[in-house]
Amino acid sequence: LKQPMDKFKGRSTLKLIQSIKTVPSAFPTQMNTCGRICVHQSGRFVIVSNRGHESITIFRVKQSNGSSGKAMKGSLAQVGFFHTRGETPRHFQFDHSGQFLIVANQDSDTIAVFSFNLTSGEIKYTGNEYRVPSPNFVCSCPMVDRYSDDDDNEAEKVGYFVPLLEDSSATVPTSVEFDPSKKNSVDLQSELELARKEIAELRREISSMTSVASN
């Protein structure tokens, strides 16, 4: 392993092509820290969260070299700054489709959902907000339609998000399992009643965690 690495000795493998601010120039940089940075699955946008400025900053990725030579391929151009509707955006995640951005506002105990414009890169608040104790991570998981009758094709997948809480020891029911082999004889009313019980239990668990956090 030593020989292949020797050829890189004294040589730089990375080259800085740009340094760009994630907050407006008038905002004091010492009052802000970045929470997360990621590239959109299209490869066309870079997204950063700002803890302090309480915002999401979005940049467009240059896809080709400019005719003037000033804008290199891979360099960033600012799309805009967008308030996260909460405090301390510790983490954010796109859903499976890449059309919705879910932001975890850690210090305001909220998760906010934004729609993402795949053309302009701008986000817009959907009005959907969820109370979650100190959210610090959002995971977007594919959901498979286990009752699909089409066995020859891949089951349809849609995106949904699961916020992870600070208290990882809490036991919260996450799903209701059914036997797909018995799907033709399933009592839908019983399934609905079971789902309601699971939701009630989930609400009790969240209420209990909220009480503990407030104390």
PDB file of C-alpha atoms in Angstrom:
ATOM      1  CA  LEU A   1       0.000   0.000   0.000  1.00  0.00           C
ATOM      2  CA  LYS A   2       2.978   2.299   0.567  1.00  0.00           C
ATOM      3  CA  GLN A   3       4.116   2.476  -3.050  1.00  0.00           C
ATOM      4  CA  PRO A   4       0.848   3.800  -4.580  1.00  0.00           C
ATOM      5  CA  MET A   5       0.618   6.503  -1.888  1.00  0.00           C
ATOM      6  CA  ASP A   6       4.214   7.655  -2.426  1.00  0.00           C
ATOM      7  CA  LYS A   7       3.349   9.099  -5.807  1.00  0.00           C
ATOM      8  CA  PHE A   8       1.083  11.649  -4.093  1.00  0.00           C
ATOM      9  CA  LYS A   9       3.814  12.792  -1.676  1.00  0.00           C
ATOM     10  CA  GLY A  10       4.299  16.532  -1.883  1.00  0.00           C
ATOM     11  CA  ARG A  11       1.390  16.902  -4.300  1.00  0.00           C
ATOM     12  CA  SER A  12      -1.979  18.479  -3.525  1.00  0.00           C
ATOM     13  CA  THR A  13      -4.992  16.308  -4.346  1.00  0.00           C
ATOM     14  CA  LEU A  14      -7.512  19.097  -3.733  1.00  0.00           C
ATOM     15  CA  LYS A  15      -7.680  22.537  -5.317  1.00  0.00           C
ATOM     16  CA  LEU A  16      -9.678  25.429  -3.885  1.00  0.00           C
ATOM     17  CA  ILE A  17     -11.733  27.019  -6.645  1.00  0.00           C
ATOM     18  CA  GLN A  18     -14.119  29.141  -4.581  1.00  0.00           C
ATOM     19  CA  SER A  19     -14.990  30.383  -1.085  1.00  0.00           C
ATOM     20  CA  ILE A  20     -18.517  31.699  -0.584  1.00  0.00           C
ATOM     21  CA  LYS A  21     -20.485  33.047   2.402  1.00  0.00           C
ATOM     22  CA  THR A  22     -23.597  31.217   3.604  1.00  0.00           C
ATOM     23  CA  VAL A  23     -25.143  34.290   5.298  1.00  0.00           C
ATOM     24  CA  PRO A  24     -25.779  37.840   4.058  1.00  0.00           C
ATOM     25  CA  SER A  25     -22.700  40.094   4.151  1.00  0.00           C
ATOM     26  CA  ALA A  26     -24.355  42.358   6.746  1.00  0.00           C
ATOM     27  CA  PHE A  27     -24.861  39.485   9.204  1.00  0.00           C
ATOM     28  CA  PRO A  28     -21.977  38.954  11.711  1.00  0.00           C
ATOM     29  CA  THR A  29     -20.302  35.660  10.852  1.00  0.00           C
ATOM     30  CA  GLN A  30     -19.280  35.082  14.479  1.00  0.00           C
ATOM     31  CA  MET A  31     -22.972  34.786  15.342  1.00  0.00           C
ATOM     32  CA  ASN A  32     -23.519  31.899  12.941  1.00  0.00           C
ATOM     33  CA  THR A  33     -22.384  28.292  12.536  1.00  0.00           C
ATOM     34  CA  CYS A  34     -23.350  25.940   9.724  1.00  0.00           C
ATOM     35  CA  GLY A  35     -25.354  22.880  10.730  1.00  0.00           C
ATOM     36  CA  ARG A  36     -25.244  20.762   7.585  1.00  0.00           C
ATOM     37  CA  ILE A  37     -24.264  20.884   3.920  1.00  0.00           C
ATOM     38  CA  CYS A  38     -25.485  18.575   1.173  1.00  0.00           C
ATOM     39  CA  VAL A  39     -25.853  18.318  -2.580  1.00  0.00           C
ATOM     40  CA  HIS A  40     -29.351  17.850  -4.003  1.00  0.00           C
ATOM     41  CA  GLN A  41     -29.826  14.482  -5.687  1.00  0.00           C
ATOM     42  CA  SER A  42     -30.045  16.229  -9.069  1.00  0.00           C
ATOM     43  CA  GLY A  43     -26.478  17.471  -8.576  1.00  0.00           C
ATOM     44  CA  ARG A  44     -27.568  20.988  -9.494  1.00  0.00           C
ATOM     45  CA  PHE A  45     -27.858  22.607  -6.061  1.00  0.00           C
ATOM     46  CA  VAL A  46     -25.909  22.819  -2.794  1.00  0.00           C
ATOM     47  CA  ILE A  47     -27.872  23.405   0.418  1.00  0.00           C
ATOM     48  CA  VAL A  48     -26.524  24.677   3.769  1.00  0.00           C
ATOM     49  CA  SER A  49     -28.255  25.300   7.111  1.00  0.00           C
ATOM     50  CA  ASN A  50     -27.284  28.298   9.276  1.00  0.00           C
ATOM     51  CA  ARG A  51     -27.565  28.125  13.061  1.00  0.00           C
ATOM     52  CA  GLY A  52     -27.737  31.742  14.222  1.00  0.00           C
ATOM     53  CA  HIS A  53     -29.085  33.267  11.039  1.00  0.00           C
ATOM     54  CA  GLU A  54     -31.797  30.538  11.278  1.00  0.00           C
ATOM     55  CA  SER A  55     -31.887  29.949   7.571  1.00  0.00           C
ATOM     56  CA  ILE A  56     -31.329  27.595   4.685  1.00  0.00           C
ATOM     57  CA  THR A  57     -28.986  28.919   2.017  1.00  0.00           C
ATOM     58  CA  ILE A  58     -29.217  27.437  -1.469  1.00  0.00           C
ATOM     59  CA  PHE A  59     -26.597  27.668  -4.216  1.00  0.00           C
ATOM     60  CA  ARG A  60     -26.814  26.675  -7.867  1.00  0.00           C
ATOM     61  CA  VAL A  61     -23.924  24.551  -9.173  1.00  0.00           C
ATOM     62  CA  LYS A  62     -22.362  25.811 -12.393  1.00  0.00           C
ATOM     63  CA  GLN A  63     -22.682  22.978 -14.919  1.00  0.00           C
ATOM     64  CA  SER A  64     -20.194  24.255 -17.511  1.00  0.00           C
ATOM     65  CA  ASN A  65     -17.389  26.796 -17.869  1.00  0.00           C
ATOM     66  CA  GLY A  66     -18.531  30.321 -18.657  1.00  0.00           C
ATOM     67  CA  SER A  67     -17.577  31.927 -21.968  1.00  0.00           C
ATOM     68  CA  SER A  68     -15.706  34.685 -20.126  1.00  0.00           C
ATOM     69  CA  GLY A  69     -13.763  32.155 -18.081  1.00  0.00           C
ATOM     70  CA  LYS A  70     -14.841  33.792 -14.811  1.00  0.00           C
ATOM     71  CA  ALA A  71     -17.307  31.100 -13.697  1.00  0.00           C
ATOM     72  CA  MET A  72     -15.699  27.671 -13.526  1.00  0.00           C
ATOM     73  CA  LYS A  73     -17.637  24.441 -13.792  1.00  0.00           C
ATOM     74  CA  GLY A  74     -18.576  23.337 -10.285  1.00  0.00           C
ATOM     75  CA  SER A  75     -18.561  26.849  -8.818  1.00  0.00           C
ATOM     76  CA  LEU A  76     -21.578  28.097  -6.867  1.00  0.00           C
ATOM     77  CA  ALA A  77     -24.010  30.961  -7.407  1.00  0.00           C
ATOM     78  CA  GLN A  78     -26.375  32.042  -4.642  1.00  0.00           C
ATOM     79  CA  VAL A  79     -30.078  31.296  -5.127  1.00  0.00           C
ATOM     80  CA  GLY A  80     -31.232  32.809  -1.842  1.00  0.00           C
ATOM     81  CA  PHE A  81     -31.599  32.713   1.939  1.00  0.00           C
ATOM     82  CA  PHE A  82     -34.749  31.152   3.392  1.00  0.00           C
ATOM     83  CA  HIS A  83     -35.908  31.314   7.015  1.00  0.00           C
ATOM     84  CA  THR A  84     -36.455  27.897   8.589  1.00  0.00           C
ATOM     85  CA  ARG A  85     -39.516  28.907  10.661  1.00  0.00           C
ATOM     86  CA  GLY A  86     -37.642  27.946  13.821  1.00  0.00           C
ATOM     87  CA  GLU A  87     -34.395  28.170  15.754  1.00  0.00           C
ATOM     88  CA  THR A  88     -31.116  26.307  15.231  1.00  0.00           C
ATOM     89  CA  PRO A  89     -31.657  24.272  12.025  1.00  0.00           C
ATOM     90  CA  ARG A  90     -29.458  21.383  13.162  1.00  0.00           C
ATOM     91  CA  HIS A  91     -30.317  19.085  10.255  1.00  0.00           C
ATOM     92  CA  PHE A  92     -32.419  18.866   7.110  1.00  0.00           C
ATOM     93  CA  GLN A  93     -33.272  16.203   4.567  1.00  0.00           C
ATOM     94  CA  PHE A  94     -35.003  15.858   1.207  1.00  0.00           C
ATOM     95  CA  ASP A  95     -37.788  13.356   0.771  1.00  0.00           C
ATOM     96  CA  HIS A  96     -37.472  10.434  -1.653  1.00  0.00           C
ATOM     97  CA  SER A  97     -38.720  12.545  -4.596  1.00  0.00           C
ATOM     98  CA  GLY A  98     -36.370  15.480  -3.932  1.00  0.00           C
ATOM     99  CA  GLN A  99     -39.336  17.866  -4.063  1.00  0.00           C
ATOM    100  CA  PHE A 100     -39.749  18.473  -0.333  1.00  0.00           C
ATOM    101  CA  LEU A 101     -37.212  19.653   2.242  1.00  0.00           C
ATOM    102  CA  ILE A 102     -37.737  18.769   5.916  1.00  0.00           C
ATOM    103  CA  VAL A 103     -35.864  20.963   8.416  1.00  0.00           C
ATOM    104  CA  ALA A 104     -35.213  20.035  12.070  1.00  0.00           C
ATOM    105  CA  ASN A 105     -35.220  23.206  14.206  1.00  0.00           C
ATOM    106  CA  GLN A 106     -33.524  21.879  17.324  1.00  0.00           C
ATOM    107  CA  ASP A 107     -33.982  24.753  19.798  1.00  0.00           C
ATOM    108  CA  SER A 108     -37.598  25.561  18.890  1.00  0.00           C
ATOM    109  CA  ASP A 109     -38.688  21.885  19.006  1.00  0.00           C
ATOM    110  CA  THR A 110     -40.183  21.922  15.527  1.00  0.00           C
ATOM    111  CA  ILE A 111     -39.884  20.250  12.158  1.00  0.00           C
ATOM    112  CA  ALA A 112     -40.878  22.406   9.183  1.00  0.00           C
ATOM    113  CA  VAL A 113     -41.663  21.206   5.666  1.00  0.00           C
ATOM    114  CA  PHE A 114     -40.814  23.186   2.523  1.00  0.00           C
ATOM    115  CA  SER A 115     -41.512  22.506  -1.131  1.00  0.00           C
ATOM    116  CA  PHE A 116     -38.437  22.578  -3.381  1.00  0.00           C
ATOM    117  CA  ASN A 117     -38.547  24.038  -6.890  1.00  0.00           C
ATOM    118  CA  LEU A 118     -36.450  21.701  -9.050  1.00  0.00           C
ATOM    119  CA  THR A 119     -35.969  24.417 -11.673  1.00  0.00           C
ATOM    120  CA  SER A 120     -35.108  27.532  -9.643  1.00  0.00           C
ATOM    121  CA  GLY A 121     -33.822  25.874  -6.477  1.00  0.00           C
ATOM    122  CA  GLU A 122     -36.057  28.025  -4.283  1.00  0.00           C
ATOM    123  CA  ILE A 123     -37.972  26.613  -1.322  1.00  0.00           C
ATOM    124  CA  LYS A 124     -41.413  27.640  -0.082  1.00  0.00           C
ATOM    125  CA  TYR A 125     -42.946  26.947   3.334  1.00  0.00           C
ATOM    126  CA  THR A 126     -45.859  24.514   2.973  1.00  0.00           C
ATOM    127  CA  GLY A 127     -47.530  25.484   6.246  1.00  0.00           C
ATOM    128  CA  ASN A 128     -46.815  22.040   7.699  1.00  0.00           C
ATOM    129  CA  GLU A 129     -45.050  22.122  11.056  1.00  0.00           C
ATOM    130  CA  TYR A 130     -44.640  19.371  13.658  1.00  0.00           C
ATOM    131  CA  ARG A 131     -43.814  19.656  17.353  1.00  0.00           C
ATOM    132  CA  VAL A 132     -40.894  17.347  18.178  1.00  0.00           C
ATOM    133  CA  PRO A 133     -38.669  17.585  21.281  1.00  0.00           C
ATOM    134  CA  SER A 134     -35.209  18.845  20.249  1.00  0.00           C
ATOM    135  CA  PRO A 135     -35.030  17.250  16.758  1.00  0.00           C
ATOM    136  CA  ASN A 136     -31.425  16.830  15.630  1.00  0.00           C
ATOM    137  CA  PHE A 137     -31.675  14.467  12.646  1.00  0.00           C
ATOM    138  CA  VAL A 138     -34.181  13.719   9.875  1.00  0.00           C
ATOM    139  CA  CYS A 139     -34.102  10.454   7.923  1.00  0.00           C
ATOM    140  CA  SER A 140     -36.057  10.020   4.691  1.00  0.00           C
ATOM    141  CA  CYS A 141     -37.021   6.385   4.104  1.00  0.00           C
ATOM    142  CA  PRO A 142     -38.541   4.674   1.040  1.00  0.00           C
ATOM    143  CA  MET A 143     -41.883   3.040   1.741  1.00  0.00           C
ATOM    144  CA  VAL A 144     -42.855  -0.058  -0.260  1.00  0.00           C
ATOM    145  CA  ASP A 145     -46.444  -0.976  -1.107  1.00  0.00           C
ATOM    146  CA  ARG A 146     -46.425  -4.511   0.310  1.00  0.00           C
ATOM    147  CA  TYR A 147     -49.984  -5.150  -0.921  1.00  0.00           C
ATOM    148  CA  SER A 148     -49.199  -4.584  -4.585  1.00  0.00           C
ATOM    149  CA  ASP A 149     -50.688  -7.290  -6.843  1.00  0.00           C
ATOM    150  CA  ASP A 150     -48.008  -6.716  -9.474  1.00  0.00           C
ATOM    151  CA  ASP A 151     -45.312  -9.216  -8.495  1.00  0.00           C
ATOM    152  CA  ASP A 152     -43.365  -8.768 -11.739  1.00  0.00           C
ATOM    153  CA  ASN A 153     -42.647  -5.070 -11.274  1.00  0.00           C
ATOM    154  CA  GLU A 154     -40.814  -3.307  -8.494  1.00  0.00           C
ATOM    155  CA  ALA A 155     -43.218  -2.141  -5.807  1.00  0.00           C
ATOM    156  CA  GLU A 156     -44.016   1.546  -5.842  1.00  0.00           C
ATOM    157  CA  LYS A 157     -41.896   3.578  -3.473  1.00  0.00           C
ATOM    158  CA  VAL A 158     -42.828   6.908  -1.950  1.00  0.00           C
ATOM    159  CA  GLY A 159     -40.950   9.089   0.505  1.00  0.00           C
ATOM    160  CA  TYR A 160     -41.773   9.790   4.116  1.00  0.00           C
ATOM    161  CA  PHE A 161     -39.622  11.215   6.879  1.00  0.00           C
ATOM    162  CA  VAL A 162     -38.793   9.988  10.361  1.00  0.00           C
ATOM    163  CA  PRO A 163     -37.476  12.550  12.876  1.00  0.00           C
ATOM    164  CA  LEU A 164     -34.943  11.154  15.357  1.00  0.00           C
ATOM    165  CA  LEU A 165     -35.146  12.559  18.873  1.00  0.00           C
ATOM    166  CA  GLU A 166     -32.458  13.385  21.422  1.00  0.00           C
ATOM    167  CA  ASP A 167     -33.829  10.647  23.715  1.00  0.00           C
ATOM    168  CA  SER A 168     -32.900   7.567  21.704  1.00  0.00           C
ATOM    169  CA  SER A 169     -33.877   5.267  24.593  1.00  0.00           C
ATOM    170  CA  ALA A 170     -37.568   6.075  24.243  1.00  0.00           C
ATOM    171  CA  THR A 171     -39.657   3.234  22.853  1.00  0.00           C
ATOM    172  CA  VAL A 172     -42.103   4.535  20.279  1.00  0.00           C
ATOM    173  CA  PRO A 173     -44.194   2.254  18.038  1.00  0.00           C
ATOM    174  CA  THR A 174     -43.255   2.935  14.430  1.00  0.00           C
ATOM    175  CA  SER A 175     -45.402   0.633  12.302  1.00  0.00           C
ATOM    176  CA  VAL A 176     -48.250  -1.835  12.200  1.00  0.00           C
ATOM    177  CA  GLU A 177     -47.294  -5.179  10.689  1.00  0.00           C
ATOM    178  CA  PHE A 178     -49.764  -7.261   8.657  1.00  0.00           C
ATOM    179  CA  ASP A 179     -49.298 -10.613   7.000  1.00  0.00           C
ATOM    180  CA  PRO A 180     -49.458  -9.977   3.234  1.00  0.00           C
ATOM    181  CA  SER A 181     -50.366 -13.622   2.589  1.00  0.00           C
ATOM    182  CA  LYS A 182     -53.737 -12.941   4.221  1.00  0.00           C
ATOM    183  CA  LYS A 183     -54.429  -9.644   2.534  1.00  0.00           C
ATOM    184  CA  ASN A 184     -57.571 -10.891   0.759  1.00  0.00           C
ATOM    185  CA  SER A 185     -59.270 -11.780   4.045  1.00  0.00           C
ATOM    186  CA  VAL A 186     -58.055  -8.903   6.183  1.00  0.00           C
ATOM    187  CA  ASP A 187     -60.687  -7.190   8.265  1.00  0.00           C
ATOM    188  CA  LEU A 188     -60.119  -3.551   7.343  1.00  0.00           C
ATOM    189  CA  GLN A 189     -62.104  -2.320  10.316  1.00  0.00           C
ATOM    190  CA  SER A 190     -59.819  -4.241  12.685  1.00  0.00           C
ATOM    191  CA  GLU A 191     -56.770  -2.813  10.944  1.00  0.00           C
ATOM    192  CA  LEU A 192     -58.135   0.701  11.340  1.00  0.00           C
ATOM    193  CA  GLU A 193     -58.833   0.177  15.027  1.00  0.00           C
ATOM    194  CA  LEU A 194     -55.325  -1.193  15.563  1.00  0.00           C
ATOM    195  CA  ALA A 195     -53.815   1.775  13.746  1.00  0.00           C
ATOM    196  CA  ARG A 196     -55.798   4.174  15.952  1.00  0.00           C
ATOM    197  CA  LYS A 197     -54.459   2.466  19.062  1.00  0.00           C
ATOM    198  CA  GLU A 198     -50.905   2.740  17.745  1.00  0.00           C
ATOM    199  CA  ILE A 199     -51.390   6.472  17.045  1.00  0.00           C
ATOM    200  CA  ALA A 200     -52.807   7.042  20.524  1.00  0.00           C
ATOM    201  CA  GLU A 201     -49.831   5.221  22.053  1.00  0.00           C
ATOM    202  CA  LEU A 202     -47.439   7.316  19.956  1.00  0.00           C
ATOM    203  CA  ARG A 203     -49.097  10.525  21.150  1.00  0.00           C
ATOM    204  CA  ARG A 204     -48.795   9.400  24.782  1.00  0.00           C
ATOM    205  CA  GLU A 205     -45.091   8.619  24.296  1.00  0.00           C
ATOM    206  CA  ILE A 206     -44.408  12.020  22.687  1.00  0.00           C
ATOM    207  CA  SER A 207     -46.378  13.807  25.433  1.00  0.00           C
ATOM    208  CA  SER A 208     -44.367  11.954  28.058  1.00  0.00           C
ATOM    209  CA  MET A 209     -41.050  12.890  26.420  1.00  0.00           C
ATOM    210  CA  THR A 210     -42.164  16.523  26.121  1.00  0.00           C
ATOM    211  CA  SER A 211     -42.976  16.623  29.841  1.00  0.00           C
ATOM    212  CA  VAL A 212     -39.600  15.148  30.745  1.00  0.00           C
ATOM    213  CA  ALA A 213     -37.765  17.618  28.501  1.00  0.00           C
ATOM    214  CA  SER A 214     -39.617  20.610  30.017  1.00  0.00           C
ATOM    215  CA  ASN A 215     -38.722  19.526  33.557  1.00  0.00           C
TER     216      ASN A 215
END
